[in-house]
Amino acid sequence: MGLRTLSIVLFAGVLNLASATVVPTIALNDGNKIPILALGTYSGKGDKMRQTVNWAVEAGYRHIDTASLYQNEADIGKGIAEVINKGLVKREDLFITTKLWNDKHRRDQVVPALKESLSRLGLQYVDLYLIHSPESENADGTPANIDYLDTWKGMEEAKQLGLAKSIGVSNFDTEQVKRIVKNSQTPPAVNQIEVHAANTREQLVSDMQNLGIAVMAYSPLGFLVNRGQASVPPPQLDDPTLTKIAQKYGKSTTQVVLRYLIDRGMIPIPKSTNQDRLQQNIDLFNFSLTPEEVATINKFNVNKSVFE
Ligand SMILES: NC(=O)c1ccc[n+]([C@@H]2O[C@H](COP(=O)([O-])OP(=O)(O)OC[C@H]3O[C@@H](n4cnc5c(N)ncnc54)[C@H](OP(=O)(O)O)[C@@H]3O)[C@@H](O)[C@H]2O)c1
């Protein structure tokens, strides 16, 4: 490679880095910082997932959300090793979230389950470990009736061992979260729940925020994307109300609904394994919605889950 070609390549590299979005962080109730946008990874697997981690980090994503359930921790781990080896980021620049599945809720199962996730991810620690759901199961999928307060004691052990910097829950309601807060040394730092324009969860979100617990919003694109359901509520991708707001800011309707969650103080987790859509989904930090626009989007609420 000649000197001229080399300088063009280097210059392009600098341009590429310069164009990466910087995602803001907020402080969790344990003092750790969390980026306010995460890459969703459910259903992304294999080499595509490894490649997606590379594209995501190049685009500016620093927070990756996975779970033992997703069976992609090893693929994500390969991607993480690559971006670190390439010098794009250091481990401490990344924020990795994973989750404890329902069949490992016994207190003495929590730390071993996390160690297995860490081994698949190729990491010494995760930034955030979540109880995936309050429901416990036996290995055969039958209900196990383990009190999540016992599971939480295992989560606290994981934090004390430094295997998880922060610990939290997912799919918990206000009563369940309050029960942990009342009976434990460490309150959850995060509750990860489904929130989008057709399922706004206003009471639950405000309860969490009043308790100082950060909300990660899953399935943030709601019914703007095809969920394989025959009949779905608005808003969809071409919704006129969203289109009007999108045109005002020169954005897409998907960017408007992601920004809506940020403007409600949440951390959306859009999933994509497509390089263009990954870039669109992080391009959210040069505009914000007015309180009136947030209120307008809240009016779409019909309490409809994408998993019904
Ligand atoms: N804690 C829990 O119980 C729980 C439950 C569900 C999900 N989650 C987490 O939350 C993440 C997100 O939820 P989700 O995967 O259900 O839904 P989502 O992120 O709202 O939607 C993902 C779908 O939208 C498509 N998409 C992404 N960006 C798009 C764009 N800009 N325009 C059009 N289509 C777009 C994706 O396809 P392409 O990949 O082809 O772009 C994919 O089919 C999950 O991946 C997972 O990490 C957690």
mmCIF file of C-alpha atoms and ligand atoms in Angstrom:
data_model
loop_
_atom_site.group_PDB
_atom_site.id
_atom_site.type_symbol
_atom_site.label_atom_id
_atom_site.label_comp_id
_atom_site.label_asym_id
_atom_site.label_seq_id
_atom_site.Cartn_x
_atom_site.Cartn_y
_atom_site.Cartn_z
ATOM 1 C CA MET A 1 0.000 0.000 0.000
ATOM 2 C CA GLY A 2 1.442 3.391 -1.020
ATOM 3 C CA LEU A 3 1.719 6.314 1.377
ATOM 4 C CA ARG A 4 -1.165 8.141 -0.323
ATOM 5 C CA THR A 5 -3.496 5.121 -0.100
ATOM 6 C CA LEU A 6 -2.483 4.581 3.524
ATOM 7 C CA SER A 7 -3.298 8.177 4.437
ATOM 8 C CA ILE A 8 -6.676 7.930 2.688
ATOM 9 C CA VAL A 9 -7.464 4.728 4.628
ATOM 10 C CA LEU A 10 -6.365 6.344 7.915
ATOM 11 C CA PHE A 11 -8.371 9.482 7.160
ATOM 12 C CA ALA A 12 -11.467 7.381 6.374
ATOM 13 C CA GLY A 13 -10.935 5.592 9.704
ATOM 14 C CA VAL A 14 -10.847 8.897 11.579
ATOM 15 C CA LEU A 15 -13.974 10.055 9.749
ATOM 16 C CA ASN A 16 -15.695 6.806 10.634
ATOM 17 C CA LEU A 17 -14.867 7.195 14.340
ATOM 18 C CA ALA A 18 -15.808 10.864 14.255
ATOM 19 C CA SER A 19 -19.259 9.974 12.876
ATOM 20 C CA ALA A 20 -20.002 7.436 15.650
ATOM 21 C CA THR A 21 -22.758 8.615 17.967
ATOM 22 C CA VAL A 22 -21.905 9.208 21.626
ATOM 23 C CA VAL A 23 -24.697 7.774 23.766
ATOM 24 C CA PRO A 24 -25.247 9.672 27.051
ATOM 25 C CA THR A 25 -25.135 7.798 30.362
ATOM 26 C CA ILE A 26 -27.136 8.175 33.574
ATOM 27 C CA ALA A 27 -26.231 7.127 37.121
ATOM 28 C CA LEU A 28 -27.922 4.056 38.577
ATOM 29 C CA ASN A 29 -28.938 3.971 42.249
ATOM 30 C CA ASP A 30 -25.687 2.104 43.063
ATOM 31 C CA GLY A 31 -23.544 4.853 41.497
ATOM 32 C CA ASN A 32 -22.646 2.939 38.321
ATOM 33 C CA LYS A 33 -23.267 4.611 34.974
ATOM 34 C CA ILE A 34 -25.479 3.104 32.277
ATOM 35 C CA PRO A 35 -25.730 4.181 28.611
ATOM 36 C CA ILE A 36 -29.328 5.234 27.872
ATOM 37 C CA LEU A 37 -29.644 3.115 24.710
ATOM 38 C CA ALA A 38 -28.930 -0.613 24.478
ATOM 39 C CA LEU A 39 -28.617 -3.000 21.549
ATOM 40 C CA GLY A 40 -31.321 -5.680 21.760
ATOM 41 C CA THR A 41 -30.155 -9.129 20.684
ATOM 42 C CA TYR A 42 -33.115 -11.492 21.107
ATOM 43 C CA SER A 43 -33.220 -13.930 18.152
ATOM 44 C CA GLY A 44 -29.875 -12.739 16.769
ATOM 45 C CA LYS A 45 -27.484 -15.685 16.612
ATOM 46 C CA GLY A 46 -24.315 -17.110 15.082
ATOM 47 C CA ASP A 47 -21.903 -15.212 12.874
ATOM 48 C CA LYS A 48 -24.563 -12.580 12.117
ATOM 49 C CA MET A 49 -24.650 -11.695 15.831
ATOM 50 C CA ARG A 50 -20.842 -11.503 16.032
ATOM 51 C CA GLN A 51 -20.872 -9.187 13.014
ATOM 52 C CA THR A 52 -23.735 -7.146 14.507
ATOM 53 C CA VAL A 53 -21.685 -6.445 17.649
ATOM 54 C CA ASN A 54 -18.901 -5.069 15.429
ATOM 55 C CA TRP A 55 -21.300 -2.837 13.446
ATOM 56 C CA ALA A 56 -23.031 -1.696 16.628
ATOM 57 C CA VAL A 57 -19.834 -0.684 18.410
ATOM 58 C CA GLU A 58 -18.602 1.089 15.277
ATOM 59 C CA ALA A 59 -21.901 3.021 15.188
ATOM 60 C CA GLY A 60 -21.475 4.050 18.856
ATOM 61 C CA TYR A 61 -23.481 1.444 20.820
ATOM 62 C CA ARG A 62 -21.771 0.710 24.127
ATOM 63 C CA HIS A 63 -24.579 -1.206 25.866
ATOM 64 C CA ILE A 64 -25.540 -4.726 24.733
ATOM 65 C CA ASP A 65 -28.519 -6.607 26.175
ATOM 66 C CA THR A 66 -28.503 -10.406 26.110
ATOM 67 C CA ALA A 67 -29.750 -13.320 28.243
ATOM 68 C CA SER A 68 -28.845 -16.951 28.753
ATOM 69 C CA LEU A 69 -32.280 -17.676 27.216
ATOM 70 C CA TYR A 70 -31.222 -16.110 23.894
ATOM 71 C CA GLN A 71 -28.413 -18.678 23.386
ATOM 72 C CA ASN A 72 -26.242 -16.035 21.774
ATOM 73 C CA GLU A 73 -23.865 -15.087 24.614
ATOM 74 C CA ALA A 74 -20.964 -16.937 22.942
ATOM 75 C CA ASP A 75 -21.567 -15.146 19.600
ATOM 76 C CA ILE A 76 -21.775 -11.792 21.371
ATOM 77 C CA GLY A 77 -18.614 -12.688 23.303
ATOM 78 C CA LYS A 78 -16.776 -13.257 20.000
ATOM 79 C CA GLY A 79 -17.922 -9.833 18.782
ATOM 80 C CA ILE A 80 -16.822 -8.194 22.036
ATOM 81 C CA ALA A 81 -13.373 -9.807 21.825
ATOM 82 C CA GLU A 82 -13.037 -8.527 18.247
ATOM 83 C CA VAL A 83 -13.959 -4.912 18.989
ATOM 84 C CA ILE A 84 -11.557 -4.890 21.938
ATOM 85 C CA ASN A 85 -8.745 -6.548 19.943
ATOM 86 C CA LYS A 86 -9.266 -4.070 17.090
ATOM 87 C CA GLY A 87 -8.759 -1.257 19.629
ATOM 88 C CA LEU A 88 -12.237 0.212 18.976
ATOM 89 C CA VAL A 89 -13.070 0.128 22.697
ATOM 90 C CA LYS A 90 -11.744 -1.128 26.008
ATOM 91 C CA ARG A 91 -13.757 -3.507 28.179
ATOM 92 C CA GLU A 92 -14.553 -0.680 30.589
ATOM 93 C CA ASP A 93 -16.128 1.339 27.751
ATOM 94 C CA LEU A 94 -18.763 -1.371 27.252
ATOM 95 C CA PHE A 95 -21.853 -2.051 29.341
ATOM 96 C CA ILE A 96 -22.959 -5.681 29.071
ATOM 97 C CA THR A 97 -26.301 -6.850 30.452
ATOM 98 C CA THR A 98 -27.328 -10.483 30.726
ATOM 99 C CA LYS A 99 -30.094 -12.352 32.563
ATOM 100 C CA LEU A 100 -30.704 -15.309 34.844
ATOM 101 C CA TRP A 101 -33.244 -17.730 33.378
ATOM 102 C CA ASN A 102 -36.247 -19.013 35.355
ATOM 103 C CA ASP A 103 -34.816 -22.517 35.889
ATOM 104 C CA LYS A 104 -31.902 -21.191 37.974
ATOM 105 C CA HIS A 105 -33.803 -19.298 40.691
ATOM 106 C CA ARG A 106 -32.528 -21.208 43.734
ATOM 107 C CA ARG A 107 -30.166 -18.961 45.681
ATOM 108 C CA ASP A 108 -27.261 -21.395 45.246
ATOM 109 C CA GLN A 109 -27.821 -21.588 41.472
ATOM 110 C CA VAL A 110 -27.435 -17.866 40.777
ATOM 111 C CA VAL A 111 -23.649 -17.423 40.979
ATOM 112 C CA PRO A 112 -22.922 -20.661 39.028
ATOM 113 C CA ALA A 113 -25.428 -19.588 36.318
ATOM 114 C CA LEU A 114 -23.751 -16.186 36.053
ATOM 115 C CA LYS A 115 -20.309 -17.852 35.855
ATOM 116 C CA GLU A 116 -21.592 -19.920 32.913
ATOM 117 C CA SER A 117 -22.847 -16.764 31.169
ATOM 118 C CA LEU A 118 -19.492 -15.067 31.818
ATOM 119 C CA SER A 119 -17.622 -18.029 30.388
ATOM 120 C CA ARG A 120 -19.773 -17.933 27.208
ATOM 121 C CA LEU A 121 -19.304 -14.151 26.941
ATOM 122 C CA GLY A 122 -15.554 -14.457 27.603
ATOM 123 C CA LEU A 123 -15.809 -11.808 30.339
ATOM 124 C CA GLN A 124 -14.698 -11.469 33.962
ATOM 125 C CA TYR A 125 -17.812 -9.515 34.919
ATOM 126 C CA VAL A 126 -21.066 -8.190 33.489
ATOM 127 C CA ASP A 127 -22.158 -4.633 34.094
ATOM 128 C CA LEU A 128 -25.734 -5.661 34.843
ATOM 129 C CA TYR A 129 -27.293 -9.006 35.786
ATOM 130 C CA LEU A 130 -31.090 -9.247 35.788
ATOM 131 C CA ILE A 131 -33.562 -11.837 37.087
ATOM 132 C CA HIS A 132 -35.308 -12.421 33.736
ATOM 133 C CA SER A 133 -38.727 -12.934 35.314
ATOM 134 C CA PRO A 134 -40.272 -13.358 38.776
ATOM 135 C CA GLU A 135 -41.563 -16.801 37.719
ATOM 136 C CA SER A 136 -39.396 -19.779 38.638
ATOM 137 C CA GLU A 137 -39.382 -23.098 36.805
ATOM 138 C CA ASN A 138 -37.913 -26.546 37.186
ATOM 139 C CA ALA A 139 -35.574 -27.812 34.468
ATOM 140 C CA ASP A 140 -38.602 -29.464 32.776
ATOM 141 C CA GLY A 141 -40.470 -26.127 32.624
ATOM 142 C CA THR A 142 -42.980 -26.898 35.396
ATOM 143 C CA PRO A 143 -43.487 -24.154 38.055
ATOM 144 C CA ALA A 144 -40.902 -24.293 40.869
ATOM 145 C CA ASN A 145 -42.404 -21.891 43.409
ATOM 146 C CA ILE A 146 -39.092 -20.398 44.486
ATOM 147 C CA ASP A 147 -39.492 -17.047 46.227
ATOM 148 C CA TYR A 148 -37.707 -14.360 44.194
ATOM 149 C CA LEU A 149 -36.424 -12.931 47.520
ATOM 150 C CA ASP A 150 -34.191 -16.043 47.745
ATOM 151 C CA THR A 151 -33.099 -15.519 44.140
ATOM 152 C CA TRP A 152 -32.300 -11.904 44.999
ATOM 153 C CA LYS A 153 -29.959 -13.066 47.801
ATOM 154 C CA GLY A 154 -28.023 -14.980 45.134
ATOM 155 C CA MET A 155 -27.958 -11.832 42.982
ATOM 156 C CA GLU A 156 -26.516 -9.863 45.923
ATOM 157 C CA GLU A 157 -23.818 -12.525 46.278
ATOM 158 C CA ALA A 158 -22.981 -12.122 42.582
ATOM 159 C CA LYS A 159 -22.558 -8.379 43.112
ATOM 160 C CA GLN A 160 -20.453 -8.851 46.250
ATOM 161 C CA LEU A 161 -18.160 -11.206 44.301
ATOM 162 C CA GLY A 162 -17.692 -8.531 41.627
ATOM 163 C CA LEU A 163 -19.169 -10.811 38.944
ATOM 164 C CA ALA A 164 -21.958 -8.278 38.290
ATOM 165 C CA LYS A 165 -21.334 -4.565 38.844
ATOM 166 C CA SER A 166 -25.071 -3.876 39.118
ATOM 167 C CA ILE A 167 -28.062 -6.141 39.687
ATOM 168 C CA GLY A 168 -31.708 -5.771 38.773
ATOM 169 C CA VAL A 169 -34.911 -7.443 37.666
ATOM 170 C CA SER A 170 -37.055 -7.821 34.566
ATOM 171 C CA ASN A 171 -40.805 -8.236 34.151
ATOM 172 C CA PHE A 172 -41.457 -7.397 37.825
ATOM 173 C CA ASP A 173 -44.504 -5.351 38.865
ATOM 174 C CA THR A 174 -44.447 -2.546 41.452
ATOM 175 C CA GLU A 175 -45.516 -4.777 44.340
ATOM 176 C CA GLN A 176 -42.778 -7.318 43.596
ATOM 177 C CA VAL A 177 -40.107 -4.621 43.313
ATOM 178 C CA LYS A 178 -41.244 -2.989 46.560
ATOM 179 C CA ARG A 179 -41.075 -6.362 48.306
ATOM 180 C CA ILE A 180 -37.388 -6.688 47.294
ATOM 181 C CA VAL A 181 -36.651 -3.101 48.340
ATOM 182 C CA LYS A 182 -38.287 -3.686 51.749
ATOM 183 C CA ASN A 183 -36.589 -7.011 52.494
ATOM 184 C CA SER A 184 -33.079 -6.702 51.042
ATOM 185 C CA GLN A 185 -29.782 -4.900 51.533
ATOM 186 C CA THR A 186 -29.504 -3.894 47.869
ATOM 187 C CA PRO A 187 -32.411 -2.424 45.883
ATOM 188 C CA PRO A 188 -32.655 -3.402 42.196
ATOM 189 C CA ALA A 189 -30.808 -0.881 40.016
ATOM 190 C CA VAL A 190 -33.003 -1.625 36.973
ATOM 191 C CA ASN A 191 -36.376 -3.098 36.027
ATOM 192 C CA GLN A 192 -36.476 -4.164 32.348
ATOM 193 C CA ILE A 193 -40.065 -4.215 31.077
ATOM 194 C CA GLU A 194 -42.050 -4.004 27.836
ATOM 195 C CA VAL A 195 -42.840 -0.361 26.986
ATOM 196 C CA HIS A 196 -43.859 1.164 23.655
ATOM 197 C CA ALA A 197 -46.515 3.444 22.219
ATOM 198 C CA ALA A 198 -49.311 0.842 22.416
ATOM 199 C CA ASN A 199 -48.247 -0.297 25.911
ATOM 200 C CA THR A 200 -47.063 2.818 27.744
ATOM 201 C CA ARG A 201 -47.008 1.345 31.311
ATOM 202 C CA GLU A 202 -47.278 4.849 32.798
ATOM 203 C CA GLN A 203 -48.048 3.809 36.374
ATOM 204 C CA LEU A 204 -45.324 1.134 36.540
ATOM 205 C CA VAL A 205 -42.723 3.427 34.941
ATOM 206 C CA SER A 206 -43.486 6.275 37.327
ATOM 207 C CA ASP A 207 -43.460 3.881 40.323
ATOM 208 C CA MET A 208 -39.967 2.693 39.301
ATOM 209 C CA GLN A 209 -38.738 6.230 38.743
ATOM 210 C CA ASN A 210 -40.088 7.302 42.154
ATOM 211 C CA LEU A 211 -38.169 4.388 43.704
ATOM 212 C CA GLY A 212 -34.961 5.485 41.921
ATOM 213 C CA ILE A 213 -34.958 2.369 39.717
ATOM 214 C CA ALA A 214 -33.980 2.799 36.048
ATOM 215 C CA VAL A 215 -36.364 1.382 33.434
ATOM 216 C CA MET A 216 -35.054 -0.448 30.386
ATOM 217 C CA ALA A 217 -37.809 -0.551 27.719
ATOM 218 C CA TYR A 218 -37.955 -3.752 25.680
ATOM 219 C CA SER A 219 -39.779 -4.280 22.369
ATOM 220 C CA PRO A 220 -39.513 -0.457 22.037
ATOM 221 C CA LEU A 221 -40.658 -0.429 18.409
ATOM 222 C CA GLY A 222 -43.993 -1.932 19.432
ATOM 223 C CA PHE A 223 -46.300 -2.558 16.472
ATOM 224 C CA LEU A 224 -44.305 -0.349 14.103
ATOM 225 C CA VAL A 225 -42.611 -3.628 13.215
ATOM 226 C CA ASN A 226 -44.297 -6.827 12.104
ATOM 227 C CA ARG A 227 -44.815 -9.183 15.062
ATOM 228 C CA GLY A 228 -46.574 -11.805 12.966
ATOM 229 C CA GLN A 229 -49.980 -10.938 14.459
ATOM 230 C CA ALA A 230 -53.101 -10.718 12.270
ATOM 231 C CA SER A 231 -54.620 -7.670 13.954
ATOM 232 C CA VAL A 232 -52.527 -4.975 15.627
ATOM 233 C CA PRO A 233 -53.307 -1.587 17.164
ATOM 234 C CA PRO A 234 -51.859 1.740 16.008
ATOM 235 C CA PRO A 235 -49.341 3.205 15.750
ATOM 236 C CA GLN A 236 -47.778 1.433 12.793
ATOM 237 C CA LEU A 237 -44.823 2.511 10.654
ATOM 238 C CA ASP A 238 -46.813 4.960 8.483
ATOM 239 C CA ASP A 239 -49.018 6.379 11.263
ATOM 240 C CA PRO A 240 -50.047 9.967 10.306
ATOM 241 C CA THR A 241 -49.543 11.432 13.808
ATOM 242 C CA LEU A 242 -46.047 9.942 14.105
ATOM 243 C CA THR A 243 -45.237 10.891 10.507
ATOM 244 C CA LYS A 244 -46.058 14.536 11.255
ATOM 245 C CA ILE A 245 -43.758 14.580 14.285
ATOM 246 C CA ALA A 246 -41.058 12.727 12.309
ATOM 247 C CA GLN A 247 -41.202 15.264 9.451
ATOM 248 C CA LYS A 248 -40.837 18.164 11.896
ATOM 249 C CA TYR A 249 -37.476 16.763 13.086
ATOM 250 C CA GLY A 250 -36.310 15.195 9.800
ATOM 251 C CA LYS A 251 -36.456 11.735 11.401
ATOM 252 C CA SER A 252 -38.263 8.431 10.791
ATOM 253 C CA THR A 253 -41.295 7.258 12.775
ATOM 254 C CA THR A 254 -39.139 4.515 14.372
ATOM 255 C CA GLN A 255 -36.693 7.178 15.581
ATOM 256 C CA VAL A 256 -39.610 9.175 17.013
ATOM 257 C CA VAL A 257 -40.895 6.248 19.106
ATOM 258 C CA LEU A 258 -37.387 5.464 20.394
ATOM 259 C CA ARG A 259 -36.797 9.110 21.306
ATOM 260 C CA TYR A 260 -40.225 9.141 23.019
ATOM 261 C CA LEU A 261 -38.956 6.482 25.452
ATOM 262 C CA ILE A 262 -35.760 8.455 26.132
ATOM 263 C CA ASP A 263 -37.814 11.593 26.723
ATOM 264 C CA ARG A 264 -39.821 9.619 29.299
ATOM 265 C CA GLY A 265 -36.521 8.858 31.070
ATOM 266 C CA MET A 266 -36.177 5.246 29.910
ATOM 267 C CA ILE A 267 -33.450 3.189 28.238
ATOM 268 C CA PRO A 268 -34.835 1.682 24.990
ATOM 269 C CA ILE A 269 -33.363 -1.608 23.711
ATOM 270 C CA PRO A 270 -34.030 -1.725 19.944
ATOM 271 C CA LYS A 271 -32.904 -4.971 18.315
ATOM 272 C CA SER A 272 -31.525 -5.043 14.809
ATOM 273 C CA THR A 273 -28.978 -7.172 13.009
ATOM 274 C CA ASN A 274 -29.142 -4.909 9.939
ATOM 275 C CA GLN A 275 -26.337 -2.346 9.661
ATOM 276 C CA ASP A 276 -28.510 0.484 8.276
ATOM 277 C CA ARG A 277 -31.254 0.009 10.865
ATOM 278 C CA LEU A 278 -28.650 -0.216 13.669
ATOM 279 C CA GLN A 279 -27.383 3.194 12.601
ATOM 280 C CA GLN A 280 -30.885 4.672 12.365
ATOM 281 C CA ASN A 281 -31.791 3.357 15.818
ATOM 282 C CA ILE A 282 -28.872 5.134 17.515
ATOM 283 C CA ASP A 283 -29.313 8.432 15.654
ATOM 284 C CA LEU A 284 -31.495 9.841 18.431
ATOM 285 C CA PHE A 285 -29.343 12.374 20.246
ATOM 286 C CA ASN A 286 -29.685 15.470 18.068
ATOM 287 C CA PHE A 287 -33.414 16.085 18.710
ATOM 288 C CA SER A 288 -35.973 15.673 21.475
ATOM 289 C CA LEU A 289 -39.759 15.683 21.683
ATOM 290 C CA THR A 290 -41.806 18.347 23.429
ATOM 291 C CA PRO A 291 -43.856 17.307 26.491
ATOM 292 C CA GLU A 292 -46.967 17.744 24.295
ATOM 293 C CA GLU A 293 -45.588 15.313 21.695
ATOM 294 C CA VAL A 294 -44.797 12.790 24.455
ATOM 295 C CA ALA A 295 -48.383 13.195 25.733
ATOM 296 C CA THR A 296 -49.743 12.709 22.188
ATOM 297 C CA ILE A 297 -47.834 9.421 21.835
ATOM 298 C CA ASN A 298 -49.025 8.295 25.292
ATOM 299 C CA LYS A 299 -52.587 8.520 23.916
ATOM 300 C CA PHE A 300 -51.922 5.495 21.667
ATOM 301 C CA ASN A 301 -51.873 3.315 24.773
ATOM 302 C CA VAL A 302 -54.156 0.265 24.672
ATOM 303 C CA ASN A 303 -52.106 -1.847 27.148
ATOM 304 C CA LYS A 304 -51.355 -4.306 24.354
ATOM 305 C CA SER A 305 -48.274 -6.503 24.666
ATOM 306 C CA VAL A 306 -46.439 -7.604 21.532
ATOM 307 C CA PHE A 307 -46.294 -11.095 23.074
ATOM 308 C CA GLU A 308 -50.082 -11.606 23.409
HETATM 309 N N1 LIG B 1 -36.561 -8.907 29.441
HETATM 310 C C1 LIG B 1 -37.388 -9.489 28.603
HETATM 311 O O1 LIG B 1 -38.244 -10.307 28.988
HETATM 312 C C2 LIG B 1 -37.323 -9.125 27.153
HETATM 313 C C3 LIG B 1 -38.378 -9.509 26.289
HETATM 314 C C4 LIG B 1 -38.281 -9.134 24.944
HETATM 315 C C5 LIG B 1 -37.188 -8.422 24.489
HETATM 316 N N2 LIG B 1 -36.145 -8.100 25.335
HETATM 317 C C6 LIG B 1 -34.948 -7.348 24.859
HETATM 318 O O2 LIG B 1 -35.387 -6.199 24.144
HETATM 319 C C7 LIG B 1 -34.893 -6.250 22.816
HETATM 320 C C8 LIG B 1 -35.841 -5.570 21.853
HETATM 321 O O3 LIG B 1 -37.102 -6.180 21.831
HETATM 322 P P1 LIG B 1 -37.647 -6.924 20.533
HETATM 323 O O4 LIG B 1 -36.506 -7.615 19.857
HETATM 324 O O5 LIG B 1 -38.804 -7.730 20.985
HETATM 325 O O6 LIG B 1 -38.272 -5.761 19.638
HETATM 326 P P2 LIG B 1 -37.835 -4.421 18.908
HETATM 327 O O7 LIG B 1 -36.435 -4.071 19.160
HETATM 328 O O8 LIG B 1 -38.896 -3.446 19.265
HETATM 329 O O9 LIG B 1 -38.038 -4.832 17.377
HETATM 330 C C9 LIG B 1 -37.133 -5.680 16.729
HETATM 331 C C10 LIG B 1 -37.634 -5.920 15.291
HETATM 332 O O10 LIG B 1 -37.701 -4.690 14.594
HETATM 333 C C11 LIG B 1 -36.903 -4.722 13.411
HETATM 334 N N3 LIG B 1 -36.303 -3.387 13.325
HETATM 335 C C12 LIG B 1 -35.316 -2.883 14.096
HETATM 336 N N4 LIG B 1 -35.063 -1.608 13.788
HETATM 337 C C13 LIG B 1 -35.915 -1.269 12.806
HETATM 338 C C14 LIG B 1 -36.132 -0.075 12.075
HETATM 339 N N5 LIG B 1 -35.415 1.032 12.300
HETATM 340 N N6 LIG B 1 -37.100 -0.080 11.106
HETATM 341 C C15 LIG B 1 -37.841 -1.191 10.870
HETATM 342 N N7 LIG B 1 -37.668 -2.373 11.531
HETATM 343 C C16 LIG B 1 -36.718 -2.399 12.496
HETATM 344 C C17 LIG B 1 -35.917 -5.840 13.631
HETATM 345 O O11 LIG B 1 -35.536 -6.466 12.435
HETATM 346 P P3 LIG B 1 -33.988 -6.394 11.882
HETATM 347 O O12 LIG B 1 -33.121 -7.092 12.898
HETATM 348 O O13 LIG B 1 -34.085 -7.133 10.593
HETATM 349 O O14 LIG B 1 -33.672 -4.944 11.720
HETATM 350 C C18 LIG B 1 -36.729 -6.811 14.491
HETATM 351 O O15 LIG B 1 -37.559 -7.613 13.662
HETATM 352 C C19 LIG B 1 -34.683 -7.753 22.569
HETATM 353 O O16 LIG B 1 -33.864 -8.006 21.443
HETATM 354 C C20 LIG B 1 -34.094 -8.164 23.892
HETATM 355 O O17 LIG B 1 -32.727 -7.777 23.973
HETATM 356 C C21 LIG B 1 -36.233 -8.429 26.665
#
